[in-house]
Amino acid sequence: MKKSVTLTMLSIATTLIFLGSCKPKNTNNAVTGDAAAKAYVAPGKYDEFYNFVSGGFSGQMSVYGLPSGRLFRVIPVFSVDPEKGWGYSEETKPMLNTSHGFVPWDDLHHIELSQTAGEVNGKWAFANGNNTPRLARVDLKTFRTAEIIELPNSGGNHSSPFGTENSEYIVAGTRFSVPADDSNGDVPIDSYKENFKGHISFVSVDKETGAMDIAFQLKTPGVNFDLARSGKGKSHGWFFFSCYNTEQANTLLEVNASQKDKDFIMAVNWKKAEEYIKAGKGKKQKVRYAHNVYNEQTHTATSTIKTEVTVLDVAEFKDICYFIPCPKSPHGCDVDPTGEYIVGSGKLAALIPVFSFDKLQKAIANKTFDGDYSGIPVVKYEAALYGEVKKPGLGPLHTEFDGKGFAYTSMFVSSEIVKWNIKDLAVVDRAPTFYSVGHLCIPGGNTAKPFGKYLIAYNKITKDRYLPTGPELTQSAQIFDISGDKMQMILDFPTIGEPHYANAAPAELIKNNGQLKIYKIDENKHPFVAKGESEAKVTREGNKVHVYMTSVRSHFAPDNIEGVKMGDEVYFHITNLEQDWDVPHGFSIKGANNAELLIMPGETTTLKWIPDRVGIFPMYCTDFCSALHQEMQGYVRVSPAGSSVPLSFHVGKKPAATN
Ligand code: CUA
């Protein structure tokens, strides 16, 4: 990292020296007045686009407006979130269950919006968990995580989640090759070449409900998969994965995985793989993975451990998989809106190769191969190559498309965005970023229908851009207006966690997708719901005390509870009786080893509390719900174990004894 920062700084310095006093267009490092007006969205007005941004090591997904850069929401996905009780309430804990047990964190890198016919459809946003390999689906009606599925045979789920043009599959490639889950993994690490394998998961998505399932996995040679894109249009039915470490090194990869002049883009004919699966050619393999689903009727998640996956070994089928040589340690692998051009971005390459799908098909038909790699045919570089973008900059990473014939590639080392023409491969514009840009996003820029008005750069380093905040500085996003010939920076803003890939979609599409405003209390099937204050009660089953509590502006029912004893486990099941949009209530109790609950209108949520001492415990509403919010409070009395204080509860009247 240090080295690249130094390089970045050097290159900026060089650029500045080179430019001298004559300041050409597009090198402004500050936003000018006219540019700022383009990012201005008046108070009370809506943005044009929703921007879904990965939160990196925060494990969450954030939602911004474009072009204002206003932050609307942080959606908890893989990490617990005390603000919303995610992973703290009894209902949401199962969402973070895995075959390793409860895992409260992950590293979320990429977002993929669901598509129909190659266009964003506004239904779901998929996200990858990098560390403990998982795939999540966020429902864009509720902006909540609806499903998380763990991926067996994988380590470092980086090449993920990338979807086909009708979201038939969301595909996830393993970064680390590892011994298969059903094999003896207790092997020497330097037996890598013999024992370590790659796996790519094809996860099917139900068109109506979004329900996910691992349809099959492809077992591949033991390389590292980095990123991927599906074909579209003419190349629908194919998938392209960038691979590095074709050297199959297991130590000091920065040197040992950079030996070869070219690594590969792996082209996969997934329609063919699907045929083999349908013909029963896959092998059932014993594995263990968690599949977690949130049920909107019961407001409760369940986690199921599944034990089998179907695996197809690509080496056994000669027409599924092909390697295309790609210089040098390729990172991004992107397909243009027509599906004809496949762009490989070699982190250490001084050019950007653009491959042609038509030429690739011809090369495969004519067997224009350069031998094989682990039994997989290697297509001759020139036979698949459309052409090379010469001298684009240093450290090409990712490419997005504007739908008007141009591609935009981020350059990590030279800290810039380079715009080039897809047909003649000529560089037509470049704009500096501040600093060390990673991913780029154009709304729809990965689909057949980009909305080529804005481009957002997600930067790793901010250094001097903002007020200092100690040793840890924010990362940033920078918005460029790309409606004209020249890119123009119009805004930069800090981000949540480390932003990697992002997607964006027209606001109209999502705002009109049937946004949920309240949960209907009549349809609430939570087993511990109280649908009105008359149903509020406290019951005891052995040492388990269940509080069926309601909240409405501005009191809880019950708000006085006695008869809880040391050794009890208390479950507060709180139903928010409100049926108005934007009226949540919160709940918290002193000393709980837990977070607050934030309960939406009509929803039931549960907080588990084990009192640790005798005494009076205040509880209160944490969300400012009315002028008398501060009055929304109550008490729980905790007595010693074996005490004869009867279990009782009330609100505004005398206690009634219960069982
Ligand atoms: Cu309910 Cu504040």
mmCIF file of C-alpha atoms in Angstrom, residues 116 303 490 604:
data_model
loop_
_atom_site.group_PDB
_atom_site.id
_atom_site.type_symbol
_atom_site.label_atom_id
_atom_site.label_comp_id
_atom_site.label_asym_id
_atom_site.label_seq_id
_atom_site.Cartn_x
_atom_site.Cartn_y
_atom_site.Cartn_z
ATOM 1 C CA THR A 116 -34.289 -8.346 -16.742
ATOM 2 C CA SER A 303 -31.157 -20.644 9.414
ATOM 3 C CA ILE A 490 -18.788 17.978 -9.669
ATOM 4 C CA THR A 604 -42.684 -7.446 16.280
#
